[in-house]
DNA sequence: TTGTAAGCGTTATCAC
DNA sequence: GTGATAACGCTTACAA
């Protein structure tokens, strides 16, 4: 690509400047150069000066691979997340990556699409890089992944979830509780016939926990649940339309609907309006995620705002604390329950 | 975190199962196990079977760090991108990561926030992992980064841009041309007093190239440019409102406005409506990015849709081709000019 | 097809 | 505070 096709690349070695060459140029031993980078305090100012000059002159870039092998811990953290481009997780990744890189750690990223097999292969690959820590999403993993995570001598953080009974550090919230929260909100506003529309994407088990919370909240008041399951092969926005079209025709129709996410809710909003419904007068709509468009819709969307950024920040902080990174010192708090905020807007 | 506080961790080595242990268990040499993973064809079925059994039994996970050191090329690709959570780049990252991981490569990710110093430090860190390739955004880098990229014996791909004269593989489009495209579209619809609102975030130099395209397209018809620069400390949505509020008061006011991105345009749309403007009758609005909300706004937003996913896919494909990954064979095309589509909707 | 020997570039350990 | 030496776990090069 950018280099010459037939560059005189050595078969072995990257041909890059090495620690030893810097040491020779600075007339010190290799280990001193190593210390210059890793424990500068332990190198006297004069040496430090000579080393710095040599590093500059030669354009030395430390070989982190070699360092990682020697020390058995690379400054790299792996994260497996359902998807990168959705509005929800992107914030978490951004915050996590930023916090990490501020302290000299790098992010190794992979997406699972809620698929446990893909998660397993990502975790396996990441473990091969002897990461300083590993972050996975939710507590749903297949047995092979569980075993790898348990056996690997690596700190593990589970995000976007909160299971006090599990060993890994937890940073997230109780999806079940969020389902309860959404449902009670509508109950308190006087709605009774409340439906729940599931995610069209299979594998999003956390969304099912929210559904179960909804069911529980209804049961508390002696009400029956009403769960709609869209076709699995349908994009979320379309699935939302489909759900609304179907639920409108029921007699009696629901007075309110909770959706597994904002994309579904947005589709439903559009379908409802197209069908001549007055929203929220004829039907209340509640989403989940507080996607950026939620406040731009007409009517604006009532939804639950997950602590996306906070999850990324807290996860990174816990990792750094565990690694003993200065400026992040402190006891590593294993349970980190964050709040999911209900944003009441026009739709419900 | 998940492991016991006082695990009997060796000071040196991760305590993990090694290639040698697998070899012993399978009663073969270490190199055969290595081949089993890297060139399975060169291992006879009987050996393969014994090795597979041993790998399973011991739960062996290859140490990619050691492998990377020995072979001087890790199966890792670094990507530096302005931001992760914006709707634009997230698609690129997702597509890139997916394509890569399908072929056994991992993504090392960092964001630069359009800051050249941050980019430099990310590139330096990534080079330390002897990546198989490096992907950077745009052709704007500081001299130190340029030097590292040129000196490093690593394939480099520049995305979201297209500079035929530069050495790295280019995957993107001509921002200047996109500015021309947007402006000509409005000119052809009969608008003459066309303003351009810049990005509030400094450092997005590509957006300035789009502005220059706009200026050129106006000049072709002998028209004067009208560039509005929002306060730098303002979030894009707010900056859009600010711009609209200011431009509305001018006399004569613009007939049409091109925005550096959809967030600005969305803010302007809202501010315009709040001020009592009929859109697009009173003023046409064109954005850039085709963010997910663009079609949900009222009026829906006319905008330019960049080939976000395609950029990620093509970039990954070029990288894999260069690495000689089977199933991706073929000549590495250095120049990849993708199309930016104008999505005509209601706003302009 | 399979094996042997020699590194890859760094850090841990121990001595000065 | 500084240095010599031996790993770290794997792959290349070459031999059988």
JSON list of N, CA and C in Angstrom, two decimals, chain A residues 119-168:
[
{"chain": "A", "resi": 119, "resn": "UNK", "atom": "N", "xyz": [-19.58, -14.07, 20.02]},
{"chain": "A", "resi": 119, "resn": "UNK", "atom": "CA", "xyz": [-18.96, -13.57, 21.24]},
{"chain": "A", "resi": 119, "resn": "UNK", "atom": "C", "xyz": [-17.83, -14.50, 21.67]},
{"chain": "A", "resi": 120, "resn": "UNK", "atom": "N", "xyz": [-18.10, -15.79, 21.61]},
{"chain": "A", "resi": 120, "resn": "UNK", "atom": "CA", "xyz": [-17.08, -16.75, 22.02]},
{"chain": "A", "resi": 120, "resn": "UNK", "atom": "C", "xyz": [-15.81, -16.59, 21.18]},
{"chain": "A", "resi": 121, "resn": "UNK", "atom": "N", "xyz": [-15.98, -16.47, 19.88]},
{"chain": "A", "resi": 121, "resn": "UNK", "atom": "CA", "xyz": [-14.79, -16.39, 19.05]},
{"chain": "A", "resi": 121, "resn": "UNK", "atom": "C", "xyz": [-14.04, -15.09, 19.29]},
{"chain": "A", "resi": 122, "resn": "UNK", "atom": "N", "xyz": [-14.77, -14.03, 19.58]},
{"chain": "A", "resi": 122, "resn": "UNK", "atom": "CA", "xyz": [-14.12, -12.76, 19.87]},
{"chain": "A", "resi": 122, "resn": "UNK", "atom": "C", "xyz": [-13.34, -12.86, 21.19]},
{"chain": "A", "resi": 123, "resn": "UNK", "atom": "N", "xyz": [-13.95, -13.45, 22.19]},
{"chain": "A", "resi": 123, "resn": "UNK", "atom": "CA", "xyz": [-13.28, -13.58, 23.49]},
{"chain": "A", "resi": 123, "resn": "UNK", "atom": "C", "xyz": [-12.02, -14.44, 23.34]},
{"chain": "A", "resi": 124, "resn": "UNK", "atom": "N", "xyz": [-12.13, -15.50, 22.57]},
{"chain": "A", "resi": 124, "resn": "UNK", "atom": "CA", "xyz": [-10.96, -16.37, 22.38]},
{"chain": "A", "resi": 124, "resn": "UNK", "atom": "C", "xyz": [-9.83, -15.60, 21.73]},
{"chain": "A", "resi": 125, "resn": "UNK", "atom": "N", "xyz": [-10.17, -14.87, 20.67]},
{"chain": "A", "resi": 125, "resn": "UNK", "atom": "CA", "xyz": [-9.13, -14.11, 19.97]},
{"chain": "A", "resi": 125, "resn": "UNK", "atom": "C", "xyz": [-8.52, -13.06, 20.90]},
{"chain": "A", "resi": 126, "resn": "UNK", "atom": "N", "xyz": [-9.36, -12.40, 21.65]},
{"chain": "A", "resi": 126, "resn": "UNK", "atom": "CA", "xyz": [-8.86, -11.36, 22.55]},
{"chain": "A", "resi": 126, "resn": "UNK", "atom": "C", "xyz": [-7.93, -11.93, 23.60]},
{"chain": "A", "resi": 127, "resn": "UNK", "atom": "N", "xyz": [-8.32, -13.08, 24.16]},
{"chain": "A", "resi": 127, "resn": "UNK", "atom": "CA", "xyz": [-7.48, -13.68, 25.19]},
{"chain": "A", "resi": 127, "resn": "UNK", "atom": "C", "xyz": [-6.08, -13.97, 24.65]},
{"chain": "A", "resi": 128, "resn": "UNK", "atom": "N", "xyz": [-6.02, -14.27, 23.36]},
{"chain": "A", "resi": 128, "resn": "UNK", "atom": "CA", "xyz": [-4.73, -14.53, 22.75]},
{"chain": "A", "resi": 128, "resn": "UNK", "atom": "C", "xyz": [-3.79, -13.34, 22.80]},
{"chain": "A", "resi": 129, "resn": "UNK", "atom": "N", "xyz": [-4.34, -12.16, 22.97]},
{"chain": "A", "resi": 129, "resn": "UNK", "atom": "CA", "xyz": [-3.49, -10.97, 23.06]},
{"chain": "A", "resi": 129, "resn": "UNK", "atom": "C", "xyz": [-3.13, -10.66, 24.51]},
{"chain": "A", "resi": 130, "resn": "UNK", "atom": "N", "xyz": [-3.38, -11.59, 25.39]},
{"chain": "A", "resi": 130, "resn": "UNK", "atom": "CA", "xyz": [-3.20, -11.36, 26.83]},
{"chain": "A", "resi": 130, "resn": "UNK", "atom": "C", "xyz": [-3.56, -9.93, 27.21]},
{"chain": "A", "resi": 131, "resn": "UNK", "atom": "N", "xyz": [-4.84, -9.64, 27.12]},
{"chain": "A", "resi": 131, "resn": "UNK", "atom": "CA", "xyz": [-5.31, -8.29, 27.42]},
{"chain": "A", "resi": 131, "resn": "UNK", "atom": "C", "xyz": [-5.21, -7.99, 28.90]},
{"chain": "A", "resi": 132, "resn": "UNK", "atom": "N", "xyz": [-5.14, -6.73, 29.22]},
{"chain": "A", "resi": 132, "resn": "UNK", "atom": "CA", "xyz": [-5.09, -6.32, 30.61]},
{"chain": "A", "resi": 132, "resn": "UNK", "atom": "C", "xyz": [-6.44, -6.56, 31.27]},
{"chain": "A", "resi": 133, "resn": "UNK", "atom": "N", "xyz": [-7.50, -6.53, 30.48]},
{"chain": "A", "resi": 133, "resn": "UNK", "atom": "CA", "xyz": [-8.84, -6.79, 30.99]},
{"chain": "A", "resi": 133, "resn": "UNK", "atom": "C", "xyz": [-9.75, -7.08, 29.81]},
{"chain": "A", "resi": 134, "resn": "UNK", "atom": "N", "xyz": [-10.92, -7.59, 30.13]},
{"chain": "A", "resi": 134, "resn": "UNK", "atom": "CA", "xyz": [-11.88, -7.95, 29.10]},
{"chain": "A", "resi": 134, "resn": "UNK", "atom": "C", "xyz": [-13.24, -7.43, 29.52]},
{"chain": "A", "resi": 135, "resn": "UNK", "atom": "N", "xyz": [-13.93, -6.80, 28.58]},
{"chain": "A", "resi": 135, "resn": "UNK", "atom": "CA", "xyz": [-15.27, -6.29, 28.87]},
{"chain": "A", "resi": 135, "resn": "UNK", "atom": "C", "xyz": [-16.26, -6.99, 27.94]},
{"chain": "A", "resi": 136, "resn": "UNK", "atom": "N", "xyz": [-17.29, -7.55, 28.51]},
{"chain": "A", "resi": 136, "resn": "UNK", "atom": "CA", "xyz": [-18.33, -8.18, 27.70]},
{"chain": "A", "resi": 136, "resn": "UNK", "atom": "C", "xyz": [-19.68, -7.57, 28.05]},
{"chain": "A", "resi": 137, "resn": "UNK", "atom": "N", "xyz": [-20.63, -7.75, 27.14]},
{"chain": "A", "resi": 137, "resn": "UNK", "atom": "CA", "xyz": [-21.94, -7.15, 27.35]},
{"chain": "A", "resi": 137, "resn": "UNK", "atom": "C", "xyz": [-22.93, -8.17, 27.87]},
{"chain": "A", "resi": 138, "resn": "UNK", "atom": "N", "xyz": [-23.63, -7.82, 28.91]},
{"chain": "A", "resi": 138, "resn": "UNK", "atom": "CA", "xyz": [-24.65, -8.65, 29.54]},
{"chain": "A", "resi": 138, "resn": "UNK", "atom": "C", "xyz": [-24.06, -9.89, 30.21]},
{"chain": "A", "resi": 139, "resn": "UNK", "atom": "N", "xyz": [-24.88, -10.61, 30.88]},
{"chain": "A", "resi": 139, "resn": "UNK", "atom": "CA", "xyz": [-24.40, -11.82, 31.57]},
{"chain": "A", "resi": 139, "resn": "UNK", "atom": "C", "xyz": [-24.78, -13.08, 30.80]},
{"chain": "A", "resi": 140, "resn": "UNK", "atom": "N", "xyz": [-25.23, -12.90, 29.56]},
{"chain": "A", "resi": 140, "resn": "UNK", "atom": "CA", "xyz": [-25.60, -14.07, 28.76]},
{"chain": "A", "resi": 140, "resn": "UNK", "atom": "C", "xyz": [-24.42, -14.51, 27.89]},
{"chain": "A", "resi": 141, "resn": "UNK", "atom": "N", "xyz": [-23.81, -15.62, 28.25]},
{"chain": "A", "resi": 141, "resn": "UNK", "atom": "CA", "xyz": [-22.71, -16.15, 27.46]},
{"chain": "A", "resi": 141, "resn": "UNK", "atom": "C", "xyz": [-22.91, -17.65, 27.33]},
{"chain": "A", "resi": 142, "resn": "UNK", "atom": "N", "xyz": [-22.32, -18.25, 26.33]},
{"chain": "A", "resi": 142, "resn": "UNK", "atom": "CA", "xyz": [-22.41, -19.70, 26.25]},
{"chain": "A", "resi": 142, "resn": "UNK", "atom": "C", "xyz": [-21.37, -20.32, 27.20]},
{"chain": "A", "resi": 143, "resn": "UNK", "atom": "N", "xyz": [-21.50, -21.60, 27.48]},
{"chain": "A", "resi": 143, "resn": "UNK", "atom": "CA", "xyz": [-20.62, -22.23, 28.47]},
{"chain": "A", "resi": 143, "resn": "UNK", "atom": "C", "xyz": [-19.14, -22.12, 28.12]},
{"chain": "A", "resi": 144, "resn": "UNK", "atom": "N", "xyz": [-18.81, -22.22, 26.83]},
{"chain": "A", "resi": 144, "resn": "UNK", "atom": "CA", "xyz": [-17.40, -22.12, 26.45]},
{"chain": "A", "resi": 144, "resn": "UNK", "atom": "C", "xyz": [-16.85, -20.75, 26.82]},
{"chain": "A", "resi": 145, "resn": "UNK", "atom": "N", "xyz": [-17.63, -19.72, 26.56]},
{"chain": "A", "resi": 145, "resn": "UNK", "atom": "CA", "xyz": [-17.19, -18.37, 26.91]},
{"chain": "A", "resi": 145, "resn": "UNK", "atom": "C", "xyz": [-17.06, -18.23, 28.42]},
{"chain": "A", "resi": 146, "resn": "UNK", "atom": "N", "xyz": [-18.04, -18.73, 29.13]},
{"chain": "A", "resi": 146, "resn": "UNK", "atom": "CA", "xyz": [-17.99, -18.68, 30.60]},
{"chain": "A", "resi": 146, "resn": "UNK", "atom": "C", "xyz": [-16.70, -19.31, 31.11]},
{"chain": "A", "resi": 147, "resn": "UNK", "atom": "N", "xyz": [-16.38, -20.46, 30.53]},
{"chain": "A", "resi": 147, "resn": "UNK", "atom": "CA", "xyz": [-15.19, -21.18, 30.99]},
{"chain": "A", "resi": 147, "resn": "UNK", "atom": "C", "xyz": [-13.92, -20.39, 30.70]},
{"chain": "A", "resi": 148, "resn": "UNK", "atom": "N", "xyz": [-13.85, -19.86, 29.50]},
{"chain": "A", "resi": 148, "resn": "UNK", "atom": "CA", "xyz": [-12.66, -19.08, 29.15]},
{"chain": "A", "resi": 148, "resn": "UNK", "atom": "C", "xyz": [-12.51, -17.89, 30.08]},
{"chain": "A", "resi": 149, "resn": "UNK", "atom": "N", "xyz": [-13.62, -17.20, 30.32]},
{"chain": "A", "resi": 149, "resn": "UNK", "atom": "CA", "xyz": [-13.56, -16.02, 31.17]},
{"chain": "A", "resi": 149, "resn": "UNK", "atom": "C", "xyz": [-13.15, -16.39, 32.59]},
{"chain": "A", "resi": 150, "resn": "UNK", "atom": "N", "xyz": [-13.65, -17.53, 33.04]},
{"chain": "A", "resi": 150, "resn": "UNK", "atom": "CA", "xyz": [-13.34, -17.95, 34.40]},
{"chain": "A", "resi": 150, "resn": "UNK", "atom": "C", "xyz": [-11.89, -18.41, 34.52]},
{"chain": "A", "resi": 151, "resn": "UNK", "atom": "N", "xyz": [-11.43, -19.15, 33.52]},
{"chain": "A", "resi": 151, "resn": "UNK", "atom": "CA", "xyz": [-10.08, -19.72, 33.59]},
{"chain": "A", "resi": 151, "resn": "UNK", "atom": "C", "xyz": [-8.99, -18.67, 33.34]},
{"chain": "A", "resi": 152, "resn": "UNK", "atom": "N", "xyz": [-9.29, -17.76, 32.43]},
{"chain": "A", "resi": 152, "resn": "UNK", "atom": "CA", "xyz": [-8.27, -16.77, 32.08]},
{"chain": "A", "resi": 152, "resn": "UNK", "atom": "C", "xyz": [-7.97, -15.93, 33.31]},
{"chain": "A", "resi": 153, "resn": "UNK", "atom": "N", "xyz": [-6.71, -15.66, 33.49]},
{"chain": "A", "resi": 153, "resn": "UNK", "atom": "CA", "xyz": [-6.31, -14.86, 34.64]},
{"chain": "A", "resi": 153, "resn": "UNK", "atom": "C", "xyz": [-6.39, -13.39, 34.25]},
{"chain": "A", "resi": 154, "resn": "UNK", "atom": "N", "xyz": [-7.60, -12.97, 33.93]},
{"chain": "A", "resi": 154, "resn": "UNK", "atom": "CA", "xyz": [-7.80, -11.63, 33.40]},
{"chain": "A", "resi": 154, "resn": "UNK", "atom": "C", "xyz": [-9.03, -11.02, 34.07]},
{"chain": "A", "resi": 155, "resn": "UNK", "atom": "N", "xyz": [-8.93, -9.77, 34.47]},
{"chain": "A", "resi": 155, "resn": "UNK", "atom": "CA", "xyz": [-10.12, -9.11, 35.03]},
{"chain": "A", "resi": 155, "resn": "UNK", "atom": "C", "xyz": [-11.22, -9.03, 33.98]},
{"chain": "A", "resi": 156, "resn": "UNK", "atom": "N", "xyz": [-12.43, -9.31, 34.42]},
{"chain": "A", "resi": 156, "resn": "UNK", "atom": "CA", "xyz": [-13.57, -9.27, 33.51]},
{"chain": "A", "resi": 156, "resn": "UNK", "atom": "C", "xyz": [-14.61, -8.28, 34.03]},
{"chain": "A", "resi": 157, "resn": "UNK", "atom": "N", "xyz": [-15.16, -7.50, 33.12]},
{"chain": "A", "resi": 157, "resn": "UNK", "atom": "CA", "xyz": [-16.24, -6.58, 33.48]},
{"chain": "A", "resi": 157, "resn": "UNK", "atom": "C", "xyz": [-17.43, -6.89, 32.59]},
{"chain": "A", "resi": 158, "resn": "UNK", "atom": "N", "xyz": [-18.59, -7.00, 33.19]},
{"chain": "A", "resi": 158, "resn": "UNK", "atom": "CA", "xyz": [-19.81, -7.16, 32.42]},
{"chain": "A", "resi": 158, "resn": "UNK", "atom": "C", "xyz": [-20.58, -5.85, 32.45]},
{"chain": "A", "resi": 159, "resn": "UNK", "atom": "N", "xyz": [-20.94, -5.37, 31.26]},
{"chain": "A", "resi": 159, "resn": "UNK", "atom": "CA", "xyz": [-21.61, -4.08, 31.20]},
{"chain": "A", "resi": 159, "resn": "UNK", "atom": "C", "xyz": [-23.03, -4.21, 30.65]},
{"chain": "A", "resi": 160, "resn": "UNK", "atom": "N", "xyz": [-23.77, -3.15, 30.81]},
{"chain": "A", "resi": 160, "resn": "UNK", "atom": "CA", "xyz": [-25.14, -3.10, 30.34]},
{"chain": "A", "resi": 160, "resn": "UNK", "atom": "C", "xyz": [-26.00, -4.13, 31.03]},
{"chain": "A", "resi": 161, "resn": "UNK", "atom": "N", "xyz": [-25.64, -4.43, 32.24]},
{"chain": "A", "resi": 161, "resn": "UNK", "atom": "CA", "xyz": [-26.38, -5.44, 32.98]},
{"chain": "A", "resi": 161, "resn": "UNK", "atom": "C", "xyz": [-25.96, -5.33, 34.45]},
{"chain": "A", "resi": 162, "resn": "UNK", "atom": "N", "xyz": [-26.64, -6.04, 35.30]},
{"chain": "A", "resi": 162, "resn": "UNK", "atom": "CA", "xyz": [-26.32, -5.95, 36.72]},
{"chain": "A", "resi": 162, "resn": "UNK", "atom": "C", "xyz": [-26.78, -7.22, 37.40]},
{"chain": "A", "resi": 163, "resn": "UNK", "atom": "N", "xyz": [-25.86, -8.13, 37.61]},
{"chain": "A", "resi": 163, "resn": "UNK", "atom": "CA", "xyz": [-26.16, -9.41, 38.26]},
{"chain": "A", "resi": 163, "resn": "UNK", "atom": "C", "xyz": [-25.29, -9.55, 39.49]},
{"chain": "A", "resi": 164, "resn": "UNK", "atom": "N", "xyz": [-25.81, -9.17, 40.64]},
{"chain": "A", "resi": 164, "resn": "UNK", "atom": "CA", "xyz": [-25.01, -9.16, 41.87]},
{"chain": "A", "resi": 164, "resn": "UNK", "atom": "C", "xyz": [-24.36, -10.51, 42.16]},
{"chain": "A", "resi": 165, "resn": "UNK", "atom": "N", "xyz": [-24.96, -11.59, 41.68]},
{"chain": "A", "resi": 165, "resn": "UNK", "atom": "CA", "xyz": [-24.46, -12.92, 42.03]},
{"chain": "A", "resi": 165, "resn": "UNK", "atom": "C", "xyz": [-23.27, -13.36, 41.21]},
{"chain": "A", "resi": 166, "resn": "UNK", "atom": "N", "xyz": [-22.98, -12.67, 40.15]},
{"chain": "A", "resi": 166, "resn": "UNK", "atom": "CA", "xyz": [-21.91, -13.13, 39.28]},
{"chain": "A", "resi": 166, "resn": "UNK", "atom": "C", "xyz": [-20.56, -12.59, 39.73]},
{"chain": "A", "resi": 167, "resn": "UNK", "atom": "N", "xyz": [-19.50, -13.32, 39.36]},
{"chain": "A", "resi": 167, "resn": "UNK", "atom": "CA", "xyz": [-18.17, -12.94, 39.79]},
{"chain": "A", "resi": 167, "resn": "UNK", "atom": "C", "xyz": [-17.66, -11.65, 39.15]},
{"chain": "A", "resi": 168, "resn": "UNK", "atom": "N", "xyz": [-17.85, -11.46, 37.85]},
{"chain": "A", "resi": 168, "resn": "UNK", "atom": "CA", "xyz": [-17.27, -10.27, 37.22]},
{"chain": "A", "resi": 168, "resn": "UNK", "atom": "C", "xyz": [-17.82, -8.97, 37.78]}
]
